[in-house]
């Protein structure tokens, strides 16, 4: 139900689904590592990083423990938990880091084919529309997901 409510209609952007997705790339770019310990350029390690421990059974429970979300386009904690429970089950994606506006995952089993990657990227775009702020298309993001060992979500 949540995805249905947040479903993006490319017609709202005066585009067809094909235009909105873009073309499948020949080469892919992926998030190659975790970034919470880096400055905004991604080049320098921050001089100070805070670590915390949470008593939880599953990584997907962390947003609830932190009461993470519920501002701007960032979903509420229960939505984070539901989606990450599913993604952990399907893709082995475990939340490994959270800051005030970033959530990062380590992924053991990325999607293995285009159809799965496209389905996942539509879910991720509904979950975190800021995914496209770095440029590129949904198809480029989907292609990268097939090799990605880390997922990065950011809400401003």
mmCIF file of C-alpha atoms in Angstrom:
data_model
loop_
_atom_site.group_PDB
_atom_site.id
_atom_site.type_symbol
_atom_site.label_atom_id
_atom_site.label_comp_id
_atom_site.label_asym_id
_atom_site.label_seq_id
_atom_site.Cartn_x
_atom_site.Cartn_y
_atom_site.Cartn_z
ATOM 1 C CA UNK A 1 0.000 0.000 0.000
ATOM 2 C CA UNK A 2 2.825 2.391 0.875
ATOM 3 C CA UNK A 3 4.508 1.878 -2.509
ATOM 4 C CA UNK A 4 1.186 2.378 -4.288
ATOM 5 C CA UNK A 5 0.722 5.719 -2.530
ATOM 6 C CA UNK A 6 4.254 6.842 -3.374
ATOM 7 C CA UNK A 7 4.339 5.397 -6.871
ATOM 8 C CA UNK A 8 5.957 7.780 -9.306
ATOM 9 C CA UNK A 9 3.948 8.476 -12.438
ATOM 10 C CA UNK A 10 6.362 9.503 -15.211
ATOM 11 C CA UNK A 11 3.440 11.310 -16.884
ATOM 12 C CA UNK A 12 3.624 13.829 -14.016
ATOM 13 C CA UNK A 13 7.076 14.658 -15.368
ATOM 14 C CA UNK A 14 5.806 14.759 -18.975
ATOM 15 C CA UNK A 15 7.681 11.544 -19.741
ATOM 16 C CA UNK A 16 6.934 7.987 -20.704
ATOM 17 C CA UNK A 17 8.093 5.142 -18.441
ATOM 18 C CA UNK A 18 10.884 4.418 -20.952
ATOM 19 C CA UNK A 19 12.073 8.041 -20.913
ATOM 20 C CA UNK A 20 11.945 8.126 -17.122
ATOM 21 C CA UNK A 21 13.981 4.917 -16.820
ATOM 22 C CA UNK A 22 16.533 5.968 -19.423
ATOM 23 C CA UNK A 23 18.666 3.485 -21.330
ATOM 24 C CA UNK A 24 20.530 0.585 -19.798
ATOM 25 C CA UNK A 25 24.213 1.583 -19.598
ATOM 26 C CA UNK A 26 27.170 -0.296 -21.070
ATOM 27 C CA UNK A 27 29.227 0.434 -17.953
ATOM 28 C CA UNK A 28 27.996 0.845 -14.399
ATOM 29 C CA UNK A 29 29.012 2.869 -11.405
ATOM 30 C CA UNK A 30 28.343 1.656 -7.894
ATOM 31 C CA UNK A 31 28.770 2.852 -4.365
ATOM 32 C CA UNK A 32 32.003 1.019 -3.641
ATOM 33 C CA UNK A 33 32.238 1.573 0.095
ATOM 34 C CA UNK A 34 30.584 3.008 3.149
ATOM 35 C CA UNK A 35 30.790 6.777 3.454
ATOM 36 C CA UNK A 36 29.533 7.852 6.885
ATOM 37 C CA UNK A 37 33.123 8.232 8.111
ATOM 38 C CA UNK A 38 34.040 10.573 5.218
ATOM 39 C CA UNK A 39 33.570 14.289 4.606
ATOM 40 C CA UNK A 40 30.996 15.457 2.052
ATOM 41 C CA UNK A 41 33.524 15.175 -0.792
ATOM 42 C CA UNK A 42 34.020 11.511 0.072
ATOM 43 C CA UNK A 43 37.779 11.930 0.015
ATOM 44 C CA UNK A 44 38.852 12.711 3.569
ATOM 45 C CA UNK A 45 38.193 10.721 6.729
ATOM 46 C CA UNK A 46 36.391 12.876 9.278
ATOM 47 C CA UNK A 47 38.528 13.892 12.264
ATOM 48 C CA UNK A 48 35.871 12.540 14.635
ATOM 49 C CA UNK A 49 33.286 9.801 14.139
ATOM 50 C CA UNK A 50 30.855 8.635 16.819
ATOM 51 C CA UNK A 51 29.921 4.986 17.144
ATOM 52 C CA UNK A 52 26.962 3.597 18.994
ATOM 53 C CA UNK A 53 25.591 0.221 19.917
ATOM 54 C CA UNK A 54 21.939 -0.810 19.872
ATOM 55 C CA UNK A 55 20.418 -3.892 21.495
ATOM 56 C CA UNK A 56 18.433 -5.248 18.569
ATOM 57 C CA UNK A 57 17.999 -8.707 17.066
ATOM 58 C CA UNK A 58 18.019 -7.652 13.418
ATOM 59 C CA UNK A 59 19.682 -4.768 11.608
ATOM 60 C CA UNK A 60 16.353 -3.691 10.086
ATOM 61 C CA UNK A 61 15.122 -2.794 13.599
ATOM 62 C CA UNK A 62 17.663 0.023 13.954
ATOM 63 C CA UNK A 63 15.457 2.810 12.500
ATOM 64 C CA UNK A 64 12.787 2.030 15.142
ATOM 65 C CA UNK A 65 15.361 1.951 17.929
ATOM 66 C CA UNK A 66 16.653 5.367 16.765
ATOM 67 C CA UNK A 67 13.194 6.736 15.834
ATOM 68 C CA UNK A 68 14.794 7.578 12.478
ATOM 69 C CA UNK A 69 12.714 9.369 9.868
ATOM 70 C CA UNK A 70 9.432 11.187 9.550
ATOM 71 C CA UNK A 71 10.764 14.463 8.186
ATOM 72 C CA UNK A 72 10.542 15.908 4.646
ATOM 73 C CA UNK A 73 10.617 12.960 2.208
ATOM 74 C CA UNK A 74 12.223 10.618 4.751
ATOM 75 C CA UNK A 75 9.793 7.819 5.640
ATOM 76 C CA UNK A 76 8.787 7.097 9.219
ATOM 77 C CA UNK A 77 10.705 4.538 11.266
ATOM 78 C CA UNK A 78 8.137 1.777 10.743
ATOM 79 C CA UNK A 79 8.403 2.141 6.944
ATOM 80 C CA UNK A 80 12.198 1.945 7.142
ATOM 81 C CA UNK A 81 11.882 -1.209 9.234
ATOM 82 C CA UNK A 82 9.372 -2.881 6.910
ATOM 83 C CA UNK A 83 11.351 -2.148 3.754
ATOM 84 C CA UNK A 84 14.708 -3.095 5.251
ATOM 85 C CA UNK A 85 13.271 -6.325 6.676
ATOM 86 C CA UNK A 86 12.188 -7.259 3.141
ATOM 87 C CA UNK A 87 15.457 -6.128 1.542
ATOM 88 C CA UNK A 88 17.465 -8.012 4.151
ATOM 89 C CA UNK A 89 15.470 -11.150 3.371
ATOM 90 C CA UNK A 90 15.732 -10.788 -0.421
ATOM 91 C CA UNK A 91 19.156 -9.204 -0.893
ATOM 92 C CA UNK A 92 21.019 -9.741 2.358
ATOM 93 C CA UNK A 93 21.035 -5.944 2.763
ATOM 94 C CA UNK A 94 21.803 -5.038 6.372
ATOM 95 C CA UNK A 95 21.804 -1.549 7.792
ATOM 96 C CA UNK A 96 25.353 -0.887 8.981
ATOM 97 C CA UNK A 97 25.334 2.867 9.518
ATOM 98 C CA UNK A 98 22.978 5.751 10.229
ATOM 99 C CA UNK A 99 23.583 9.467 10.667
ATOM 100 C CA UNK A 100 21.119 12.332 11.003
ATOM 101 C CA UNK A 101 20.112 12.084 7.324
ATOM 102 C CA UNK A 102 21.955 9.074 5.842
ATOM 103 C CA UNK A 103 21.344 5.349 6.047
ATOM 104 C CA UNK A 104 23.857 2.854 4.600
ATOM 105 C CA UNK A 105 23.627 -0.885 4.002
ATOM 106 C CA UNK A 106 26.020 -3.693 3.275
ATOM 107 C CA UNK A 107 24.620 -6.059 0.620
ATOM 108 C CA UNK A 108 25.446 -9.766 0.374
ATOM 109 C CA UNK A 109 23.128 -10.775 -2.469
ATOM 110 C CA UNK A 110 22.480 -7.971 -4.998
ATOM 111 C CA UNK A 111 19.753 -8.455 -7.631
ATOM 112 C CA UNK A 112 20.912 -10.931 -10.259
ATOM 113 C CA UNK A 113 19.037 -9.778 -13.355
ATOM 114 C CA UNK A 114 17.696 -6.626 -15.005
ATOM 115 C CA UNK A 115 14.061 -7.227 -14.103
ATOM 116 C CA UNK A 116 14.875 -7.650 -10.398
ATOM 117 C CA UNK A 117 17.166 -4.620 -10.463
ATOM 118 C CA UNK A 118 14.496 -2.469 -12.164
ATOM 119 C CA UNK A 119 11.856 -3.598 -9.645
ATOM 120 C CA UNK A 120 14.221 -2.747 -6.787
ATOM 121 C CA UNK A 121 15.207 0.653 -8.182
ATOM 122 C CA UNK A 122 11.530 1.687 -8.438
ATOM 123 C CA UNK A 123 11.120 0.725 -4.769
ATOM 124 C CA UNK A 124 14.274 2.603 -3.807
ATOM 125 C CA UNK A 125 13.211 5.694 -5.741
ATOM 126 C CA UNK A 126 9.852 5.740 -3.930
ATOM 127 C CA UNK A 127 11.723 5.256 -0.648
ATOM 128 C CA UNK A 128 14.418 7.861 -1.316
ATOM 129 C CA UNK A 129 13.758 10.215 -4.267
ATOM 130 C CA UNK A 130 17.104 11.929 -3.628
ATOM 131 C CA UNK A 131 18.816 8.919 -5.233
ATOM 132 C CA UNK A 132 18.858 10.803 -8.528
ATOM 133 C CA UNK A 133 20.466 13.956 -7.138
ATOM 134 C CA UNK A 134 23.883 12.645 -8.128
ATOM 135 C CA UNK A 135 22.794 12.495 -11.767
ATOM 136 C CA UNK A 136 22.116 9.500 -13.942
ATOM 137 C CA UNK A 137 18.941 7.629 -14.675
ATOM 138 C CA UNK A 138 16.965 4.931 -12.922
ATOM 139 C CA UNK A 139 18.378 2.389 -15.388
ATOM 140 C CA UNK A 140 21.918 3.440 -14.511
ATOM 141 C CA UNK A 141 21.103 3.058 -10.828
ATOM 142 C CA UNK A 142 19.486 -0.347 -11.460
ATOM 143 C CA UNK A 143 22.507 -1.575 -13.412
ATOM 144 C CA UNK A 144 24.762 -0.478 -10.566
ATOM 145 C CA UNK A 145 22.601 -2.337 -8.038
ATOM 146 C CA UNK A 146 23.447 -5.637 -9.716
ATOM 147 C CA UNK A 147 27.063 -5.248 -8.558
ATOM 148 C CA UNK A 148 26.647 -3.041 -5.503
ATOM 149 C CA UNK A 149 27.843 -4.309 -2.146
ATOM 150 C CA UNK A 150 26.770 -1.070 -0.446
ATOM 151 C CA UNK A 151 23.592 0.970 -0.634
ATOM 152 C CA UNK A 152 23.460 4.651 0.275
ATOM 153 C CA UNK A 153 20.282 6.588 1.088
ATOM 154 C CA UNK A 154 20.212 10.294 1.837
ATOM 155 C CA UNK A 155 17.361 12.606 2.721
ATOM 156 C CA UNK A 156 17.763 16.355 3.140
#
